[in-house]
XYZ file of C-alpha atoms in Angstrom:
761
model
C -4.265 8.960 10.277
C -4.121 5.929 12.520
C -4.325 6.607 16.211
C -2.844 4.199 18.692
C -3.928 5.765 21.975
C -7.036 4.591 23.721
C -8.990 7.634 24.845
C -10.181 7.603 28.436
C -13.925 7.537 28.613
C -16.206 8.629 31.375
C -16.945 5.942 33.935
C -20.203 4.156 33.438
C -22.684 5.190 36.083
C -25.327 2.727 37.126
C -28.746 4.265 37.112
C -30.640 4.369 40.377
C -33.727 2.994 38.714
C -32.030 -0.364 38.033
C -33.484 -1.931 41.143
C -36.906 -0.500 40.389
C -36.985 -1.890 36.893
C -35.523 -5.224 37.821
C -33.106 -5.001 34.869
C -33.309 -6.798 31.569
C -33.111 -10.078 33.416
C -36.093 -9.423 35.655
C -38.743 -12.142 35.756
C -41.431 -9.450 35.560
C -40.455 -7.626 32.360
C -43.995 -6.560 31.525
C -44.747 -3.547 33.743
C -41.860 -3.193 36.092
C -42.042 0.532 35.469
C -44.117 2.961 33.467
C -42.872 3.626 29.943
C -40.588 6.622 29.615
C -41.429 9.438 27.230
C -38.194 9.257 25.242
C -36.076 6.263 24.270
C -33.076 8.587 24.038
C -33.485 9.425 27.713
C -34.108 5.881 28.907
C -32.242 5.192 32.160
C -29.329 2.803 32.365
C -29.710 -0.536 34.071
C -26.043 -1.577 34.097
C -24.069 -3.876 31.857
C -24.288 -6.775 34.294
C -28.058 -6.748 33.876
C -27.500 -7.327 30.139
C -24.614 -9.765 30.151
C -25.635 -11.948 33.094
C -29.191 -12.594 31.950
C -30.750 -12.219 28.512
C -27.467 -11.907 26.634
C -25.356 -14.242 28.726
C -24.936 -16.690 25.834
C -25.651 -14.392 22.888
C -23.307 -14.791 19.982
C -22.234 -11.857 17.870
C -23.848 -11.726 14.416
C -20.579 -12.871 12.858
C -19.916 -15.764 15.254
C -20.744 -19.395 14.724
C -21.450 -22.155 17.277
C -18.174 -23.521 18.575
C -16.195 -20.359 17.852
C -13.820 -19.136 20.533
C -12.198 -15.825 21.369
C -8.786 -15.123 22.864
C -8.781 -13.877 26.442
C -6.632 -11.212 28.026
C -4.937 -13.947 30.061
C -3.955 -15.854 26.926
C -6.619 -18.580 26.985
C -9.820 -19.055 25.008
C -13.523 -18.878 25.806
C -16.750 -19.500 23.879
C -17.358 -16.610 21.508
C -20.255 -14.938 23.272
C -20.778 -11.196 23.512
C -20.147 -11.106 27.301
C -16.917 -13.100 26.980
C -15.707 -10.871 24.152
C -16.565 -7.646 25.987
C -15.037 -8.691 29.316
C -11.798 -9.572 27.457
C -11.556 -6.252 25.684
C -9.827 -2.962 26.387
C -13.317 -1.550 26.941
C -13.511 -3.471 30.227
C -11.892 -2.424 33.500
C -10.532 -5.922 34.102
C -8.351 -5.410 31.024
C -7.643 -1.678 30.885
C -7.367 -1.287 34.644
C -9.179 2.012 35.041
C -12.770 2.019 33.803
C -15.494 0.160 31.951
C -17.130 1.222 28.724
C -20.361 -0.718 28.960
C -23.256 -1.864 26.821
C -25.294 1.277 27.384
C -22.433 3.622 26.581
C -22.792 2.363 23.022
C -26.422 1.262 22.754
C -28.102 3.806 25.038
C -30.031 3.205 28.231
C -31.794 -0.140 28.576
C -34.624 1.058 30.811
C -37.246 0.411 28.119
C -35.574 -2.590 26.528
C -36.339 -5.612 28.714
C -34.749 -7.818 26.067
C -37.305 -6.930 23.416
C -38.129 -3.238 23.736
C -36.542 -0.198 22.124
C -32.953 0.956 22.457
C -31.722 4.367 21.423
C -28.883 2.854 19.371
C -29.628 -0.795 18.586
C -26.954 -0.688 15.848
C -24.540 2.084 16.903
C -23.106 4.035 13.978
C -19.800 5.847 13.680
C -21.282 9.006 15.194
C -22.019 7.079 18.396
C -18.416 5.873 18.545
C -17.171 9.379 17.932
C -18.805 10.701 21.073
C -15.700 9.272 22.758
C -13.243 8.615 19.931
C -12.511 12.212 19.005
C -9.611 14.688 18.998
C -6.950 14.961 20.254
C -6.643 11.167 20.226
C -8.664 10.480 17.100
C -9.518 12.355 13.938
C -12.412 14.790 13.983
C -15.848 13.288 13.178
C -16.050 15.415 10.037
C -13.004 13.619 8.602
C -14.622 10.193 8.531
C -17.943 11.713 7.490
C -16.401 12.704 4.160
C -15.496 9.128 3.285
C -17.617 6.895 1.084
C -17.797 4.473 4.020
C -19.816 7.006 5.996
C -22.248 7.409 3.081
C -23.263 10.798 4.445
C -24.467 12.276 1.173
C -28.128 12.315 2.255
C -27.354 14.647 5.142
C -24.074 16.293 4.129
C -23.814 18.345 0.926
C -20.723 17.421 -1.029
C -20.228 14.068 0.700
C -19.536 11.058 -1.558
C -22.655 9.591 -3.121
C -23.725 6.131 -2.050
C -26.910 4.039 -1.976
C -30.038 5.306 -0.307
C -31.679 3.327 2.477
C -33.855 1.395 -0.006
C -30.985 0.631 -2.403
C -32.837 2.389 -5.194
C -35.984 0.264 -4.778
C -38.138 3.237 -3.820
C -39.205 1.657 -0.538
C -39.604 -1.623 1.324
C -42.190 -4.318 0.702
C -42.838 -7.601 -1.055
C -42.837 -6.196 -4.585
C -40.229 -7.439 -7.027
C -36.753 -6.005 -6.674
C -34.543 -4.869 -9.512
C -30.751 -5.035 -9.733
C -29.469 -2.088 -11.747
C -32.793 -1.927 -13.546
C -33.112 -5.667 -14.265
C -35.850 -7.627 -12.425
C -34.267 -9.943 -9.865
C -35.456 -13.500 -9.274
C -34.443 -16.162 -6.757
C -31.654 -18.254 -8.211
C -32.889 -21.157 -10.314
C -36.546 -20.084 -10.119
C -38.973 -17.535 -11.471
C -39.845 -16.384 -7.950
C -39.244 -12.640 -7.596
C -36.700 -11.405 -5.089
C -38.603 -8.934 -2.946
C -37.522 -5.401 -2.193
C -37.017 -6.420 1.440
C -34.744 -9.268 0.375
C -32.806 -7.009 -1.974
C -32.170 -4.502 0.806
C -30.964 -7.389 2.981
C -28.536 -8.809 0.418
C -27.067 -5.380 -0.349
C -26.703 -4.655 3.358
C -24.271 -7.568 3.666
C -21.611 -5.069 2.626
C -23.248 -1.683 2.932
C -24.469 -2.176 6.506
C -23.227 -5.545 7.716
C -24.307 -4.931 11.318
C -27.959 -4.793 10.358
C -30.064 -7.849 11.300
C -33.049 -8.720 9.086
C -36.124 -10.483 10.447
C -39.448 -11.086 8.765
C -43.024 -11.512 9.941
C -43.453 -15.057 11.270
C -39.998 -15.895 9.962
C -41.269 -15.940 6.356
C -38.547 -14.239 4.316
C -41.020 -13.467 1.540
C -43.070 -11.405 3.986
C -42.700 -7.978 5.558
C -39.880 -6.886 7.800
C -40.092 -6.688 11.550
C -36.425 -5.743 11.869
C -35.182 -3.256 10.924
C -38.275 -1.151 11.307
C -39.547 -0.594 7.742
C -40.880 2.794 8.837
C -37.460 3.799 10.122
C -35.055 2.088 7.746
C -31.463 3.142 8.520
C -29.202 4.653 5.886
C -26.554 2.136 4.839
C -23.234 3.000 6.480
C -19.971 1.109 6.705
C -19.459 2.127 10.283
C -16.763 1.413 12.868
C -18.205 -1.952 13.873
C -18.361 -3.117 10.258
C -14.578 -3.477 10.427
C -13.680 -3.485 14.124
C -15.066 -6.138 16.432
C -17.627 -4.121 18.353
C -17.489 -6.219 21.511
C -13.827 -7.204 21.618
C -12.333 -4.145 20.007
C -8.754 -4.814 21.081
C -6.522 -6.648 23.513
C -3.296 -5.428 25.116
C -0.069 -7.111 24.066
C 3.478 -6.651 25.284
C 6.508 -6.139 23.063
C 9.633 -5.824 25.186
C 8.834 -3.222 27.824
C 5.966 -1.680 25.901
C 2.293 -2.642 26.075
C 0.042 -1.608 23.232
C -3.561 -2.226 22.304
C -3.845 -4.569 19.331
C -7.033 -4.064 17.298
C -9.217 -7.072 16.594
C -11.236 -6.907 13.436
C -14.689 -8.167 12.809
C -15.110 -11.677 11.542
C -15.598 -11.502 7.789
C -16.557 -13.819 4.977
C -14.591 -13.579 1.738
C -16.761 -14.537 -1.202
C -15.342 -17.443 -3.132
C -13.216 -18.703 -0.273
C -16.200 -19.297 1.969
C -14.044 -19.076 5.079
C -14.887 -16.872 8.014
C -11.892 -14.990 9.309
C -11.384 -12.906 12.404
C -8.122 -11.097 11.711
C -5.954 -9.297 14.210
C -2.926 -7.120 13.595
C -1.100 -9.359 16.041
C -0.925 -12.817 14.469
C -0.566 -16.123 16.175
C 2.890 -17.691 16.257
C 4.278 -18.301 12.797
C 1.512 -16.537 10.909
C 1.703 -13.398 8.811
C 0.412 -10.028 9.956
C -2.474 -9.010 7.770
C -5.747 -7.129 7.893
C -6.750 -7.364 4.259
C -9.575 -9.862 4.785
C -11.582 -7.076 6.427
C -11.487 -5.142 3.163
C -11.638 -8.231 0.966
C -14.994 -9.283 2.418
C -16.641 -6.556 0.357
C -14.031 -5.397 -2.134
C -14.228 -8.485 -4.295
C -16.800 -10.248 -6.433
C -19.436 -12.149 -4.499
C -22.936 -13.488 -5.082
C -26.156 -11.839 -4.010
C -27.836 -13.869 -1.274
C -31.083 -14.587 -3.096
C -30.510 -13.889 -6.797
C -27.034 -15.510 -6.704
C -25.836 -13.259 -9.510
C -22.453 -11.577 -9.200
C -22.240 -8.499 -7.046
C -21.429 -5.218 -8.727
C -18.076 -4.204 -7.238
C -14.661 -4.623 -8.835
C -12.753 -7.807 -8.073
C -10.145 -5.823 -6.166
C -9.040 -8.531 -3.750
C -8.499 -11.085 -6.512
C -6.456 -8.561 -8.484
C -4.375 -7.638 -5.440
C -3.552 -11.246 -4.534
C -2.191 -11.764 -8.058
C 0.101 -8.733 -7.777
C 3.577 -8.164 -6.396
C 2.030 -5.920 -3.763
C 0.086 -8.850 -2.363
C 2.676 -11.603 -2.754
C 4.266 -12.319 0.634
C 6.918 -14.410 -1.090
C 8.037 -11.487 -3.235
C 11.540 -10.367 -2.315
C 10.475 -6.919 -1.122
C 8.482 -8.490 1.726
C 10.016 -11.918 2.215
C 13.596 -10.677 2.575
C 12.511 -8.591 5.570
C 10.365 -11.250 7.196
C 11.167 -13.395 10.198
C 11.551 -16.453 7.971
C 14.889 -18.255 8.547
C 15.467 -18.208 4.779
C 15.017 -14.444 4.529
C 17.956 -12.303 3.495
C 17.404 -9.527 6.045
C 16.313 -11.481 9.079
C 13.920 -9.525 11.261
C 12.996 -10.296 14.834
C 9.352 -9.641 15.587
C 7.688 -7.971 17.335
C 9.444 -4.850 16.100
C 8.909 -1.806 18.314
C 9.254 1.224 16.069
C 9.617 3.542 19.078
C 13.035 2.181 20.106
C 15.811 4.373 18.642
C 18.200 1.421 18.410
C 15.809 -0.079 15.865
C 16.609 2.743 13.447
C 18.650 0.466 11.174
C 15.909 -2.067 10.366
C 13.167 0.538 10.379
C 15.001 2.611 7.783
C 14.256 -0.261 5.407
C 10.847 -0.811 6.931
C 9.746 2.543 5.565
C 8.859 0.540 2.462
C 9.572 -3.139 3.138
C 6.597 -3.769 5.404
C 3.120 -2.606 4.484
C 2.214 -1.689 8.063
C 5.425 0.024 9.151
C 5.215 2.140 5.988
C 2.118 3.797 7.440
C 4.173 5.160 10.344
C 6.568 6.811 7.917
C 3.732 8.320 5.890
C 2.422 10.080 8.990
C 3.940 12.859 11.011
C 7.742 12.684 11.155
C 9.555 14.359 14.028
C 11.759 17.008 12.366
C 14.509 16.549 14.976
C 14.752 12.765 15.320
C 13.326 12.228 11.800
C 11.464 9.200 13.122
C 7.699 8.558 13.108
C 5.900 10.680 15.677
C 3.457 7.860 16.454
C 5.534 4.679 16.167
C 3.730 1.370 16.337
C 4.646 -2.155 17.297
C 4.714 -4.454 14.278
C 4.014 -8.123 14.905
C 5.075 -9.722 11.667
C 5.787 -9.401 7.979
C 3.207 -7.703 5.778
C 3.011 -6.880 2.066
C 1.508 -3.660 0.739
C -1.966 -4.269 2.128
C -5.111 -2.244 1.516
C -4.461 0.030 4.486
C -0.887 0.687 3.353
C -2.202 2.894 0.561
C -5.757 3.622 1.707
C -6.787 5.246 4.977
C -10.277 3.894 5.744
C -10.920 6.808 8.110
C -9.959 9.684 5.789
C -11.197 10.361 2.261
C -7.925 12.036 1.268
C -9.876 14.914 -0.263
C -8.075 17.497 1.873
C -4.813 16.411 0.226
C -6.316 16.412 -3.260
C -6.622 12.638 -3.310
C -9.546 10.319 -3.951
C -10.410 6.741 -2.963
C -9.108 7.317 0.592
C -5.532 7.315 -0.729
C -3.016 8.437 1.878
C -0.879 11.542 1.457
C 2.598 11.000 2.927
C 3.666 13.879 5.160
C 7.319 13.469 4.197
C 8.613 11.796 1.039
C 12.363 11.834 1.653
C 14.032 11.317 5.017
C 17.728 10.920 4.298
C 21.022 11.467 6.071
C 24.386 10.345 4.774
C 28.090 10.860 5.175
C 29.054 14.103 3.484
C 25.466 14.650 2.376
C 23.794 16.179 5.390
C 20.028 15.892 5.709
C 17.493 15.762 2.893
C 14.068 15.948 4.476
C 10.641 16.836 3.155
C 8.531 16.459 0.061
C 11.484 16.241 -2.291
C 13.294 13.591 -4.281
C 16.686 12.468 -3.044
C 18.353 14.933 -5.418
C 16.269 17.608 -3.694
C 14.131 18.174 -6.747
C 10.622 18.986 -5.475
C 8.128 16.147 -5.506
C 5.343 16.954 -8.002
C 2.474 18.758 -6.357
C -0.704 16.922 -5.464
C -2.402 18.546 -8.429
C 0.277 17.068 -10.711
C 0.856 13.683 -9.098
C -2.545 13.128 -7.467
C -3.042 9.641 -6.070
C 0.342 8.682 -7.535
C 2.038 10.453 -4.620
C 1.661 7.231 -2.655
C 3.583 5.402 -5.405
C 6.417 7.938 -5.399
C 6.845 7.369 -1.651
C 8.494 3.977 -2.205
C 9.267 3.927 -5.918
C 11.986 6.579 -5.981
C 14.955 4.494 -4.841
C 17.111 5.348 -1.842
C 20.126 7.053 -3.451
C 20.530 9.742 -6.096
C 23.106 11.614 -8.106
C 23.229 14.122 -5.253
C 23.866 11.522 -2.547
C 26.417 9.797 -4.772
C 28.266 13.063 -5.415
C 28.251 14.307 -1.835
C 29.235 10.970 -0.341
C 31.610 9.590 -2.964
C 32.570 11.985 -5.735
C 32.922 15.478 -4.251
C 36.302 17.044 -3.550
C 37.842 15.495 -0.455
C 35.811 12.300 -0.635
C 37.329 8.869 -1.310
C 36.010 6.272 -3.730
C 38.895 3.846 -4.277
C 38.470 0.800 -2.084
C 34.894 1.717 -1.166
C 31.757 -0.338 -1.731
C 29.299 0.442 -4.506
C 26.510 2.913 -3.743
C 23.476 1.171 -5.167
C 20.596 3.394 -6.265
C 18.197 0.635 -5.127
C 15.354 -0.953 -7.034
C 12.039 -0.167 -8.688
C 12.803 3.552 -8.785
C 10.389 4.051 -11.652
C 8.523 6.973 -10.075
C 11.761 8.968 -9.949
C 12.482 7.825 -13.498
C 9.085 9.082 -14.660
C 9.674 12.487 -13.103
C 13.281 12.754 -14.320
C 14.948 12.615 -10.915
C 17.662 10.913 -8.865
C 20.104 9.774 -11.569
C 23.661 11.114 -11.816
C 23.425 14.065 -14.209
C 26.473 15.460 -16.012
C 27.361 19.137 -15.713
C 26.493 21.216 -18.778
C 23.988 18.695 -20.161
C 20.251 19.167 -20.677
C 17.744 16.549 -19.542
C 14.128 15.698 -20.338
C 10.876 14.958 -18.617
C 8.177 12.587 -19.841
C 5.357 15.124 -19.992
C 2.701 12.911 -21.566
C 3.178 9.995 -19.173
C 3.525 12.334 -16.196
C 0.074 13.654 -17.002
C -1.233 10.093 -16.930
C 0.810 9.212 -13.848
C 1.372 5.889 -12.137
C -2.275 5.075 -11.479
C -3.363 6.253 -14.933
C -1.230 3.624 -16.647
C -1.053 0.872 -14.051
C -4.594 0.898 -12.672
C -6.915 2.001 -15.454
C -9.484 -0.424 -16.853
C -9.134 -3.315 -14.457
C -10.295 -6.450 -16.201
C -11.010 -10.055 -15.301
C -10.011 -12.790 -15.883
C -6.977 -11.553 -17.843
C -5.820 -9.673 -14.728
C -4.682 -6.399 -16.249
C -5.197 -2.937 -14.811
C -6.881 -2.325 -11.484
C -5.052 -3.644 -8.448
C -2.948 -6.027 -10.526
C -0.878 -2.956 -11.502
C -0.217 -4.645 -14.837
C -0.789 -1.912 -17.458
C -3.864 -2.557 -19.564
C -3.174 -2.146 -23.253
C -6.683 -0.780 -23.727
C -5.600 2.247 -21.701
C -2.687 2.912 -24.059
C -4.240 2.495 -27.489
C -5.635 6.010 -27.726
C -2.009 7.082 -28.274
C -0.410 3.764 -29.237
C -2.822 2.209 -31.703
C -0.576 -0.841 -32.169
C -1.541 -1.982 -28.669
C -4.911 -3.682 -28.892
C -5.012 -6.491 -26.343
C -5.163 -5.833 -22.629
C -1.990 -7.824 -21.992
C -0.084 -6.746 -25.096
C 1.927 -3.910 -23.506
C 5.159 -5.955 -23.033
C 4.980 -7.320 -26.557
C 4.499 -3.877 -28.056
C 7.385 -2.413 -26.049
C 9.659 -5.322 -26.966
C 9.244 -5.069 -30.716
C 7.388 -1.913 -31.786
C 7.387 1.836 -31.429
C 5.259 4.780 -32.406
C 5.449 5.539 -36.145
C 5.966 9.225 -35.329
C 9.430 8.498 -33.892
C 11.982 6.651 -36.005
C 15.271 7.797 -34.453
C 17.742 5.017 -33.783
C 19.499 6.001 -30.569
C 21.891 3.041 -30.327
C 23.019 2.803 -33.937
C 21.968 -0.846 -34.047
C 19.640 -1.152 -37.031
C 18.459 -4.544 -35.811
C 16.942 -2.920 -32.721
C 13.573 -1.587 -33.787
C 12.012 -0.728 -30.459
C 13.182 1.964 -28.055
C 13.337 -0.697 -25.329
C 15.766 -2.741 -27.422
C 17.880 0.346 -28.122
C 18.123 1.108 -24.414
C 19.297 -2.482 -23.935
C 21.984 -1.823 -26.579
C 23.227 1.262 -24.718
C 23.322 -0.672 -21.444
C 25.440 -3.374 -23.050
C 27.830 -0.840 -24.574
C 28.525 0.404 -21.045
C 28.794 -3.143 -19.706
C 31.417 -3.901 -22.390
C 33.384 -0.734 -21.588
C 33.339 -1.500 -17.864
C 34.865 -4.903 -18.583
C 37.557 -3.196 -20.667
C 38.937 -1.087 -17.818
C 42.519 -1.510 -16.630
C 40.960 -3.240 -13.647
C 37.875 -4.815 -15.260
C 34.462 -4.397 -13.678
C 32.099 -7.227 -14.618
C 28.391 -6.424 -14.272
C 26.083 -9.136 -12.948
C 22.606 -7.857 -12.137
C 21.758 -11.102 -10.308
C 24.505 -10.990 -7.653
C 24.944 -8.125 -5.203
C 26.967 -5.858 -5.216
C 26.552 -6.294 -9.024
C 30.056 -5.169 -10.076
C 32.742 -7.835 -9.702
C 36.448 -8.301 -10.336
C 36.041 -11.636 -12.109
C 33.700 -12.768 -14.870
C 31.442 -15.759 -14.697
C 33.672 -18.452 -16.088
C 31.362 -21.364 -16.821
C 28.352 -21.783 -19.040
C 27.617 -25.384 -18.043
C 25.353 -24.821 -15.067
C 28.016 -24.379 -12.377
C 26.605 -21.998 -9.764
C 27.448 -18.318 -10.102
C 30.888 -17.451 -8.675
C 29.997 -13.842 -7.816
C 29.715 -12.763 -4.187
C 30.804 -10.026 -1.792
C 34.284 -11.548 -1.937
C 34.571 -10.625 -5.624
C 33.170 -7.080 -5.249
C 34.762 -4.483 -7.525
C 36.201 -1.538 -5.549
C 38.820 -0.038 -7.913
C 36.550 2.902 -8.680
C 37.411 5.917 -10.794
C 35.034 8.820 -11.300
C 33.916 7.848 -14.836
C 33.483 4.180 -13.834
C 31.466 4.993 -10.701
C 29.094 7.431 -12.440
C 28.473 5.055 -15.350
C 27.911 2.118 -12.993
C 25.424 4.143 -10.941
C 23.338 5.147 -13.966
C 23.512 1.645 -15.411
C 22.023 0.346 -12.167
C 19.194 2.889 -12.320
C 18.300 1.839 -15.868
C 18.525 -1.935 -15.338
C 17.105 -2.078 -11.820
C 14.265 0.377 -12.446
C 12.034 -2.617 -12.999
C 13.935 -5.822 -13.736
C 12.440 -7.499 -16.779
C 14.258 -10.778 -16.512
C 13.174 -14.341 -17.200
C 10.746 -15.840 -14.725
C 13.420 -17.821 -12.891
C 17.082 -18.749 -13.408
C 18.012 -22.255 -14.475
C 21.707 -22.024 -13.468
C 22.792 -21.703 -17.069
C 24.753 -18.766 -18.417
C 24.725 -17.026 -21.769
C 26.495 -14.115 -23.416
C 24.656 -10.809 -23.447
C 25.126 -8.243 -26.206
C 27.993 -6.787 -24.205
C 29.863 -10.053 -24.624
C 29.637 -10.805 -20.888
C 28.551 -14.175 -19.533
C 25.405 -13.635 -17.437
C 22.724 -15.848 -15.862
C 19.830 -16.705 -18.121
C 17.655 -14.636 -15.761
C 19.620 -11.422 -16.413
C 17.619 -8.329 -17.312
C 20.437 -7.404 -19.729
C 19.169 -10.132 -22.074
C 15.792 -8.533 -22.743
C 14.628 -5.116 -23.989
C 14.279 -2.582 -21.167
C 10.540 -1.995 -21.317
C 10.420 -0.202 -17.991
C 12.936 2.482 -18.935
C 11.328 2.840 -22.362
C 7.859 3.520 -21.068
C 8.625 5.541 -17.945
C 11.037 8.072 -19.431
C 13.011 6.839 -22.421
C 14.508 10.226 -23.264
C 15.875 10.743 -19.752
C 17.337 7.219 -19.586
C 18.867 7.470 -23.068
C 20.419 10.829 -22.178
C 21.892 9.380 -18.985
C 23.257 6.274 -20.714
C 24.743 8.281 -23.594
C 26.401 10.740 -21.201
C 27.722 7.876 -19.071
C 28.997 6.059 -22.158
C 30.673 9.179 -23.521
C 32.461 9.922 -20.239
C 33.530 6.307 -19.805
C 34.613 5.912 -23.467
C 36.772 9.031 -23.271
C 38.489 7.670 -20.162
C 39.102 4.096 -21.345
C 42.603 3.256 -22.542
C 41.700 0.455 -24.964
C 38.295 0.540 -26.633
C 36.843 -2.895 -27.469
C 36.166 -3.578 -31.131
C 32.684 -2.997 -32.426
C 31.655 -0.191 -30.086
C 30.239 2.958 -31.715
C 31.907 6.310 -31.133
C 30.273 8.797 -28.759
C 30.075 11.305 -31.625
C 27.967 8.904 -33.678
C 25.587 8.207 -30.810
C 25.317 11.786 -29.566
C 24.191 12.928 -32.988
C 20.840 11.419 -32.002
C 20.885 12.341 -28.290
C 17.346 13.436 -27.323
C 17.036 17.168 -26.761
C 16.678 18.214 -23.125
C 14.769 21.062 -21.535
C 16.483 21.657 -18.188
C 19.980 21.991 -16.856
C 21.633 19.147 -14.968
C 21.346 19.194 -11.184
C 24.047 21.331 -9.569
C 25.441 19.041 -6.917
C 27.112 21.905 -5.094
C 23.704 23.139 -3.930
C 20.651 21.613 -2.379
C 18.259 23.547 -4.594
C 18.779 24.412 -8.221
C 19.903 28.003 -8.557
C 20.598 28.309 -4.821
C 23.901 29.521 -3.427
C 23.529 27.215 -0.423
C 26.165 24.462 -0.473
C 26.717 21.331 1.556
C 30.483 21.342 1.874
C 32.958 20.913 -0.929
C 32.904 22.770 -4.219
C 31.218 21.479 -7.340
C 33.825 20.466 -9.883
C 32.570 20.498 -13.445
C 35.282 18.000 -14.350
C 33.740 15.453 -12.042
């Protein structure tokens, strides 16, 4: 869990021996005092003795000549260690109460004299955790269980990582091997030495470690680090956080918070050094992903110049909707003037009056989402540790992964976060739905069932359900005529997979997709990440190779859409829509959608469906096919609701908007869909519904058939060509559970939320 409070540390005391030793800057470094018996007990000489003399102009390992750092006063200075430290929340001139100095991290400098030993020349996470510990930070044991800590050599059960020699058996000038293959310097037959191999692997596995060789000859033996005391590789705090300028205060309204500054990183392939902050400069986008990208992508080994071994995660992510800042989910909630939901940044999540935008920001900003995954106050139902957000952000690495917690305690792997609360809902007539439940109060699958996919369910369940629709709009005493449409929201495929959140009809039985639930979101969307076809992994594009054990017709990695469009398993030949021309289940679902669309347009007051123009149901059709812009808007919104029309419209939206499968972009031309309605050429009603077919086709078909039957039986004049409900229901998939009882929060419970459930509704 992120912590946003800077723990107060003990005030640095200057050792009395400073004057005796003359400090690191003394002109008589050789013999100013007798050597001490223990480096760990070396006395302190004071930070000024370090920063005013030997290290006055020292650049951090990641800095380059000419680099600058931002100051607390808003200016810039040369990027030296002293400048960075004095303009950090570790310094009293910035935090106002105390200084955390050089020796608090590195140990006493009484034996150092610029060249001698220090207790902690490269402080690891355990050194940081002497101060950064509960109650303000997670317990040391939490981080120790992560792969970043690489504690397997000292902690039984900890994740396995490389040993200190990177499997070379030791240091030296003998030839190195990469995964068993002898390694040579690029373009030559010269062996890469074991020392060099340890250095090039440390670029990611211990990026704070400096490497120096005897007489500067890189083919020779090491002088630093000490070959007799080689450190275990650890991705420690300072591998990600700037060790010398850890954070700067920034003000948002009346609140001042510490904004972390991350270490300068190099992203392989781009070649650009970046020093990201969570607070961006004016006009830029908030992002921290380059910290992760520096190692979680393909690079080249320093000497051998062959590709590094890790997955190309960053490249996959940047090609995905999660990493696309121009995607509607992120852009519409950005500060861009063209955005639909204009947001003013910085956004202080602690201000109660911000509850309206932050309700959306639970999912529509990758950094604010983290607040909602953490502890939620059960009274205010707002994040217990609200942050200040400085700009728009997609679903970044840290949205889903907590770099400080392995997730093992929650049954997760890969540092995947476990949201504390999945649903946090309050609505007129509904009351409060709060906890690890879907919006229809069906329990969220347990960690053992959902696993790492719990993080997907958090956002991919929509924001309305059959329960919220019933309580707010359809229950006895509620009013629907003249009211706006209650949209289920978009990309609710996790709820679809688990058979939740649609409007379910009393007395009907519904299904779950057992086989795909066992595979789960990550099993289908992330298995077998491949390059360069960009399927699986962090592209989240399902890899056909992951499906062909059950669906042998899928052979190519990118063939999943094609298979779903045109084919189906030979073991299932039922035609659910009655349209013999529709071979695939996805095409049959499209047929059922269009039957409902045609019936909606046949009402006494017609409702014309247009999935491209909110609020989607309109009183007038599109009247031109010649490229004239769409004439649908809020002014044409359909509001003449009846119970059958509203329920069918709600379920239609769930099916179509589960994952829109429309054309890449509209061209302002309009065509007839199978429902006989003029729609934009980008309409998802023109293509087979692959998303509904793969996530839970039985559940969606049941919902569409029940909606169609109810609507058909309550339509005065049935359009020609539509099949009868009896004909379609002859092939209705069998269900295994009763419909949700909307008169109770929990199935089988006598607890009600006001109003009596009416089976006729």
